[in-house]
Amino acid sequence: MAENGKRPIRLGMVGGGTGAFIGYVHRIASRLDGDYQLVAGALSSRPEVARESGKNLGLAEDRIYTDFAEMARAEAAREDGIEAVSIVTPNHMHFAPAKAFLEAGIHVICDKPLTATLEDARALRAVKPKNDAKFLLTHNYTGYPLIRQARELVASGALGKIRVVQMEYAQDWLAVEADADNKQASWRTDPARSGAGGAIGDIGTHAYNLARYVTGLKTEAVSADLTAFVPGRKLDDNVHIMLRFEGGAKGMLWASQVAVGKENGLQLRIYGEKAGIEWQQENPNYMWYTEFGKPRQLLTRGGAIDAPPAASMGIRIPTGHPEGYLEAFATLYSQFAAVIRGEGQDFEALLPTLDDGVEGVEFIVASVESSKNDSRWTKLGA
């Protein structure tokens, strides 16, 4: 049973077989609060890996699939078929499985970015899900408690009218040419599997989504400079983007996978007329809040401060005990489980949606187009 006494939701997975980092993360996130039980999977496009991975995870032999379309048909026809599916494949393999499972009436949990192309993203949004099947996009950083609090602070007017938004996500793991045997690097640097964006699609979309999630500001246009520093690399590994938001706020985004010395440097800084906030993902249980003319205040996860309800923030343990990446991921899974059960009305507005996914791909496409045209200002969705 789940921690809340509910029956676990029967879960399937597409992708995420042996050696896949993000599939492992999704499985942990789904199990943390006991809300899901993995019972079926098409875990690899390679049949032998799919079968071996399913066996290693203890799946019943007749529920280990070598094709996602077969899995969607078979599971939809079973009385005990899966109720939700996690799609944890490379970007170019998000669209077809998501469409197949939505049309089969199975809820979809999909890793970001939504799809490899804008055409596919818009086509997925046009799908009519059977039985009102729901969709979750796993922009997992939106599950951090202090990100939820930052969103609440902005919405309450505590910062005043937003003027400046600065986002960055810096890593160094692709600072040299990737080893051909590096599975995680090979598809991310391949346009056929990653899509039009490299670093911008892999991590830049996280920074962008986080800013949009917290501020609620709508983007008008971007001016982007995308670079591939590593010789021979076909996709960007460093990104500088200026953003114009409706209402006059300005934004700056830096995403890099060649910033030597950086590990997972996701940061968000927001400055309004009355106050500012600063948050770093590598130490996510702390956030600086500063009112103009007053000393800085250090806000802590679950600390003695006015905050949204603990349930919406996803707080599980007392303040001072660190919560991080896996717990934030699990918060999305747990709250989506409540939505699936028809009990998550308070959570639906907090969870990243298919529309957020379409905008993320629009952001990538507009930025790539801008960079190709000498950083010309380019509107999203044009």
Coordinates of C-alpha atoms in Angstrom, one line a residue:
M1 CA 0.0 0.0 0.0
A2 CA 1.0 3.6 -0.5
E3 CA 2.0 5.7 2.6
N4 CA -1.5 7.3 2.5
G5 CA -3.2 3.8 2.5
K6 CA -4.2 3.9 -1.1
R7 CA -3.7 1.0 -3.6
P8 CA -0.6 1.6 -5.7
I9 CA -1.2 2.7 -9.3
R10 CA -0.1 0.1 -11.8
L11 CA 2.8 1.6 -13.7
G12 CA 4.5 0.8 -16.9
M13 CA 7.8 2.2 -18.4
V14 CA 9.0 2.8 -21.9
G15 CA 12.8 3.1 -22.0
G16 CA 14.9 3.2 -18.9
G17 CA 16.5 -0.2 -19.3
T18 CA 19.9 -1.4 -18.0
G19 CA 22.4 1.5 -17.8
A20 CA 19.8 4.2 -18.3
F21 CA 20.3 7.0 -15.6
I22 CA 16.9 8.7 -15.9
G23 CA 14.9 5.5 -15.9
Y24 CA 16.5 4.5 -12.6
V25 CA 15.6 8.0 -11.2
H26 CA 12.0 7.7 -12.3
R27 CA 11.7 4.2 -10.7
I28 CA 13.0 5.6 -7.4
A29 CA 10.6 8.6 -7.6
S30 CA 7.6 6.4 -8.3
R31 CA 8.4 4.1 -5.3
L32 CA 9.3 6.7 -2.7
D33 CA 5.8 7.3 -1.4
G34 CA 4.5 3.9 -2.4
D35 CA 2.0 5.4 -4.9
Y36 CA 3.1 3.2 -7.9
Q37 CA 4.0 -0.4 -8.6
L38 CA 6.0 -1.1 -11.8
V39 CA 4.3 -4.1 -13.5
A40 CA 5.2 -3.8 -17.2
G41 CA 7.7 -2.3 -19.5
A42 CA 9.2 -1.9 -23.0
L43 CA 12.5 -1.0 -21.5
S44 CA 14.7 -0.8 -24.6
S45 CA 14.5 -0.6 -28.4
R46 CA 16.9 -3.6 -28.4
P47 CA 14.8 -6.8 -27.7
E48 CA 17.5 -8.6 -25.8
V49 CA 18.1 -5.6 -23.5
A50 CA 14.4 -5.1 -23.0
R51 CA 14.0 -8.7 -21.9
E52 CA 17.0 -8.7 -19.7
S53 CA 16.1 -5.4 -18.1
G54 CA 12.5 -6.6 -17.4
K55 CA 13.8 -9.8 -15.9
N56 CA 16.2 -7.9 -13.6
L57 CA 13.3 -5.7 -12.4
G58 CA 11.2 -8.7 -11.6
L59 CA 8.5 -8.1 -14.2
A60 CA 6.3 -11.0 -15.2
E61 CA 7.5 -12.6 -18.5
D62 CA 4.2 -11.8 -20.3
R63 CA 4.5 -8.1 -19.4
I64 CA 8.0 -7.6 -20.7
Y65 CA 7.6 -6.0 -24.1
T66 CA 9.9 -5.3 -27.0
D67 CA 7.7 -2.8 -28.6
F68 CA 5.8 0.1 -27.0
A69 CA 2.9 0.0 -29.4
E70 CA 2.3 -3.7 -28.5
M71 CA 2.6 -2.8 -24.9
A72 CA -0.1 -0.1 -25.2
R73 CA -2.5 -2.4 -26.9
A74 CA -1.9 -5.4 -24.7
E75 CA -2.1 -3.4 -21.4
A76 CA -5.2 -1.5 -22.4
A77 CA -6.9 -4.8 -23.0
R78 CA -6.0 -6.4 -19.7
E79 CA -8.3 -6.2 -16.7
D80 CA -5.2 -5.6 -14.6
G81 CA -3.4 -3.4 -17.2
I82 CA -1.3 -0.5 -16.3
E83 CA -3.0 2.8 -15.4
A84 CA 0.0 5.0 -16.1
V85 CA 3.2 4.8 -18.1
S86 CA 6.6 6.6 -17.7
I87 CA 8.3 7.6 -20.9
V88 CA 12.0 7.9 -20.3
T89 CA 13.5 7.5 -23.8
P90 CA 15.7 10.0 -25.8
N91 CA 13.8 13.0 -27.0
H92 CA 13.0 11.7 -30.5
M93 CA 11.1 8.8 -28.9
H94 CA 8.7 10.8 -26.7
F95 CA 6.0 11.6 -29.2
A96 CA 5.0 8.2 -30.6
P97 CA 4.7 6.4 -27.2
A98 CA 3.0 9.3 -25.5
K99 CA 0.4 9.4 -28.3
A100 CA -0.1 5.7 -28.3
F101 CA -0.7 5.5 -24.5
L102 CA -2.9 8.6 -24.3
E103 CA -5.1 7.2 -27.1
A104 CA -5.2 3.9 -25.2
G105 CA -6.6 5.7 -22.2
I106 CA -3.4 5.3 -20.1
H107 CA -2.0 8.3 -18.1
V108 CA 1.4 9.5 -19.3
I109 CA 4.4 10.7 -17.3
C110 CA 6.9 12.0 -19.8
D111 CA 10.5 13.2 -19.4
K112 CA 11.4 16.6 -20.9
P113 CA 11.7 18.2 -23.4
L114 CA 8.3 17.1 -24.6
T115 CA 9.4 16.1 -28.1
A116 CA 12.3 16.6 -30.5
T117 CA 10.4 18.8 -32.9
L118 CA 7.8 21.5 -32.6
E119 CA 5.6 19.7 -35.1
D120 CA 5.4 16.7 -32.9
A121 CA 4.8 18.8 -29.8
R122 CA 1.8 20.5 -31.3
A123 CA 0.5 17.2 -32.7
L124 CA 0.7 15.6 -29.2
R125 CA -1.2 18.5 -27.8
A126 CA -3.9 17.9 -30.4
V127 CA -4.4 14.2 -29.3
K128 CA -7.7 13.4 -27.8
P129 CA -6.9 11.2 -24.8
K130 CA -9.2 8.2 -24.2
N131 CA -11.0 8.1 -20.9
D132 CA -9.7 11.6 -20.0
A133 CA -6.1 10.2 -19.6
K134 CA -3.8 12.8 -17.9
F135 CA -0.3 14.0 -18.8
L136 CA 2.6 15.0 -16.6
L137 CA 5.9 16.5 -17.8
T138 CA 8.7 15.8 -15.4
H139 CA 10.3 19.2 -15.0
N140 CA 11.4 17.8 -11.6
Y141 CA 12.9 21.0 -10.2
T142 CA 9.4 22.4 -9.8
G143 CA 8.9 19.8 -7.0
Y144 CA 11.4 21.5 -4.7
P145 CA 9.7 22.9 -1.6
L146 CA 11.4 26.3 -1.8
I147 CA 10.6 26.6 -5.5
R148 CA 7.0 26.2 -4.5
Q149 CA 7.5 28.9 -1.8
A150 CA 9.2 31.2 -4.3
R151 CA 6.2 30.8 -6.6
E152 CA 3.9 31.7 -3.7
L153 CA 6.0 34.8 -2.7
V154 CA 5.8 36.1 -6.3
A155 CA 2.1 35.4 -6.6
S156 CA 1.4 37.2 -3.2
G157 CA 3.1 40.4 -4.4
A158 CA 5.9 40.2 -1.9
L159 CA 8.5 41.0 -4.5
G160 CA 6.3 43.7 -6.2
K161 CA 6.4 44.0 -10.0
I162 CA 9.1 41.7 -11.4
R163 CA 11.9 43.5 -13.2
V164 CA 14.8 41.1 -13.7
V165 CA 14.9 37.3 -13.9
Q166 CA 18.3 35.5 -14.2
M167 CA 18.5 31.8 -14.8
E168 CA 21.5 29.5 -15.3
Y169 CA 22.3 25.9 -15.5
A170 CA 26.0 25.1 -15.8
Q171 CA 27.8 21.7 -16.0
D172 CA 31.1 20.5 -17.3
W173 CA 30.6 16.9 -18.2
L174 CA 30.7 17.6 -22.0
A175 CA 33.7 19.8 -21.9
V176 CA 35.7 17.4 -24.1
E177 CA 34.6 15.2 -26.9
A178 CA 32.3 12.5 -25.6
D179 CA 33.5 8.9 -25.6
A180 CA 31.5 7.0 -28.3
D181 CA 30.6 4.4 -25.6
N182 CA 29.1 7.1 -23.4
K183 CA 25.4 6.3 -23.8
Q184 CA 24.2 9.4 -22.0
A185 CA 26.4 11.7 -24.1
S186 CA 25.9 10.1 -27.5
W187 CA 22.2 10.7 -27.9
R188 CA 22.3 14.2 -26.3
T189 CA 24.9 15.3 -28.9
D190 CA 23.1 13.7 -31.9
P191 CA 20.5 15.9 -33.7
A192 CA 18.6 12.9 -34.9
R193 CA 17.8 11.8 -31.3
S194 CA 18.1 15.0 -29.3
G195 CA 16.4 17.4 -31.8
A196 CA 17.5 20.9 -32.7
G197 CA 19.0 21.8 -29.3
G198 CA 21.9 20.4 -27.3
A199 CA 22.5 22.0 -24.0
I200 CA 19.5 24.2 -24.5
G201 CA 17.2 21.2 -24.8
D202 CA 18.9 19.1 -22.1
I203 CA 19.3 21.7 -19.3
G204 CA 18.4 25.1 -20.7
T205 CA 14.7 24.1 -20.8
H206 CA 14.9 23.3 -17.1
A207 CA 16.2 26.8 -16.3
Y208 CA 13.6 28.4 -18.5
N209 CA 10.8 26.3 -17.2
L210 CA 11.8 27.1 -13.6
A211 CA 11.7 30.9 -14.3
R212 CA 8.3 30.6 -16.0
Y213 CA 7.0 28.4 -13.2
V214 CA 8.0 30.7 -10.4
T215 CA 7.2 34.1 -12.0
G216 CA 4.3 33.3 -14.2
L217 CA 5.7 35.8 -16.7
K218 CA 4.9 35.1 -20.3
T219 CA 7.8 35.3 -22.8
E220 CA 7.5 37.7 -25.7
A221 CA 10.8 37.1 -27.5
V222 CA 14.3 35.8 -27.2
S223 CA 17.7 36.9 -28.5
A224 CA 20.0 33.8 -28.4
D225 CA 23.7 33.0 -29.0
L226 CA 24.2 29.2 -29.2
T227 CA 27.7 27.8 -29.5
A228 CA 29.3 24.4 -30.0
F229 CA 32.8 24.9 -28.4
V230 CA 33.9 21.2 -28.7
P231 CA 35.3 20.7 -32.3
G232 CA 33.0 18.6 -34.5
R233 CA 30.0 18.8 -32.1
K234 CA 26.8 19.2 -34.1
L235 CA 24.7 20.7 -31.3
D236 CA 25.2 23.6 -28.9
D237 CA 27.1 23.0 -25.7
N238 CA 26.9 26.6 -24.4
V239 CA 23.9 29.0 -24.6
H240 CA 23.5 32.7 -23.8
I241 CA 19.9 34.1 -24.2
M242 CA 18.2 37.4 -23.4
L243 CA 14.5 37.3 -22.8
R244 CA 11.7 39.9 -23.0
F245 CA 8.7 39.2 -20.9
E246 CA 5.2 40.7 -21.2
G247 CA 4.9 43.6 -18.8
G248 CA 8.4 44.8 -19.3
A249 CA 10.5 42.4 -17.2
K250 CA 13.9 41.3 -18.7
G251 CA 15.6 38.0 -18.4
M252 CA 19.0 36.4 -19.0
L253 CA 19.7 32.7 -19.3
W254 CA 23.0 30.9 -19.4
A255 CA 23.2 27.1 -20.0
S256 CA 26.5 25.3 -20.5
Q257 CA 27.8 21.8 -20.5
V258 CA 31.4 23.0 -20.9
A259 CA 31.8 25.1 -17.8
V260 CA 34.8 23.4 -16.2
G261 CA 34.3 23.1 -12.4
K262 CA 30.5 23.2 -12.6
E263 CA 28.5 20.1 -11.7
N264 CA 24.8 20.8 -11.6
G265 CA 24.8 24.6 -11.2
L266 CA 21.1 25.4 -11.6
Q267 CA 20.3 28.8 -10.1
L268 CA 17.4 31.2 -10.2
R269 CA 17.4 34.9 -9.2
I270 CA 14.3 37.1 -9.3
Y271 CA 14.3 40.8 -8.5
G272 CA 11.1 42.9 -8.2
E273 CA 10.4 46.5 -7.2
K274 CA 10.2 45.5 -3.5
A275 CA 12.3 42.4 -2.9
G276 CA 14.4 39.7 -4.5
I277 CA 15.0 36.0 -4.1
E278 CA 18.0 33.7 -4.9
W279 CA 18.0 29.9 -5.0
Q280 CA 20.6 27.3 -6.0
Q281 CA 19.7 23.7 -6.8
E282 CA 22.9 22.3 -5.4
N283 CA 21.8 23.5 -1.9
P284 CA 18.1 23.5 -2.4
N285 CA 17.0 23.7 1.2
Y286 CA 18.0 27.3 1.5
M287 CA 16.7 30.5 -0.3
W288 CA 17.7 34.1 0.2
Y289 CA 14.9 36.6 0.5
T290 CA 15.7 40.3 0.7
E291 CA 13.4 43.2 1.0
F292 CA 14.7 46.6 -0.2
G293 CA 16.6 48.4 2.6
K294 CA 16.5 45.4 5.0
P295 CA 18.9 42.7 5.9
R296 CA 18.9 39.5 3.9
Q297 CA 16.8 36.6 5.3
L298 CA 17.7 33.0 4.9
L299 CA 14.6 30.9 4.3
T300 CA 14.8 27.2 5.0
R301 CA 12.7 24.3 3.8
G302 CA 10.0 23.8 6.4
G303 CA 11.5 26.6 8.5
A304 CA 9.7 29.1 10.9
I305 CA 8.3 31.2 8.1
D306 CA 5.0 31.9 6.4
A307 CA 4.8 29.3 3.6
P308 CA 2.3 27.4 1.5
P309 CA 0.8 24.2 3.1
A310 CA 3.4 21.5 3.7
A311 CA 1.4 19.1 1.5
S312 CA 1.6 21.3 -1.6
M313 CA 5.3 21.9 -1.0
G314 CA 6.0 18.1 -0.7
I315 CA 7.8 18.3 2.7
R316 CA 8.3 14.8 4.2
I317 CA 10.8 15.3 7.0
P318 CA 11.6 18.0 9.6
T319 CA 13.7 21.1 8.7
G320 CA 17.4 20.5 8.9
H321 CA 17.3 17.1 7.3
P322 CA 18.2 17.7 3.7
E323 CA 15.8 16.9 0.9
G324 CA 16.9 17.0 -2.7
Y325 CA 16.7 15.8 -6.2
L326 CA 15.0 12.5 -5.7
E327 CA 12.4 13.8 -3.3
A328 CA 11.5 16.7 -5.7
F329 CA 11.1 14.1 -8.4
A330 CA 8.9 12.0 -6.1
T331 CA 6.7 14.9 -5.2
L332 CA 5.7 15.2 -8.9
Y333 CA 4.9 11.5 -9.0
S334 CA 3.0 11.5 -5.7
Q335 CA 0.9 14.6 -6.6
F336 CA 0.2 13.2 -10.0
A337 CA -1.0 10.0 -8.4
A338 CA -3.5 12.1 -6.5
V339 CA -4.7 13.7 -9.8
I340 CA -5.1 10.2 -11.3
R341 CA -7.2 9.1 -8.3
G342 CA -9.4 12.2 -8.7
E343 CA -8.2 13.7 -5.4
G344 CA -5.6 16.1 -6.7
Q345 CA -7.5 19.3 -7.5
D346 CA -5.1 21.3 -5.3
F347 CA -2.1 19.9 -7.1
E348 CA -3.1 20.2 -10.8
A349 CA -2.0 23.8 -11.0
L350 CA 1.4 23.0 -9.5
L351 CA 2.3 20.2 -11.9
P352 CA 4.1 20.8 -15.3
T353 CA 1.7 20.1 -18.2
L354 CA 1.6 19.2 -21.9
D355 CA 1.2 23.0 -22.6
D356 CA 4.3 23.7 -20.6
G357 CA 6.1 21.1 -22.8
V358 CA 4.9 22.7 -26.0
E359 CA 6.2 26.1 -24.8
G360 CA 9.5 24.5 -23.9
V361 CA 9.9 23.2 -27.5
E362 CA 8.9 26.6 -28.8
F363 CA 11.6 28.2 -26.6
I364 CA 14.2 25.8 -28.1
V365 CA 13.1 26.4 -31.7
A366 CA 12.9 30.2 -31.3
S367 CA 16.4 30.3 -29.6
V368 CA 18.0 28.2 -32.4
E369 CA 16.4 30.4 -35.0
S370 CA 17.5 33.5 -33.3
S371 CA 21.1 32.3 -33.1
K372 CA 21.1 31.4 -36.8
N373 CA 20.1 34.9 -37.5
D374 CA 22.8 36.8 -35.6
S375 CA 20.8 36.8 -32.4
R376 CA 17.9 38.6 -33.9
W377 CA 14.9 39.0 -31.5
T378 CA 12.6 36.1 -32.2
K379 CA 9.0 35.5 -30.9
L380 CA 8.1 32.2 -29.4
G381 CA 5.6 30.1 -31.4
A382 CA 5.9 32.3 -34.5

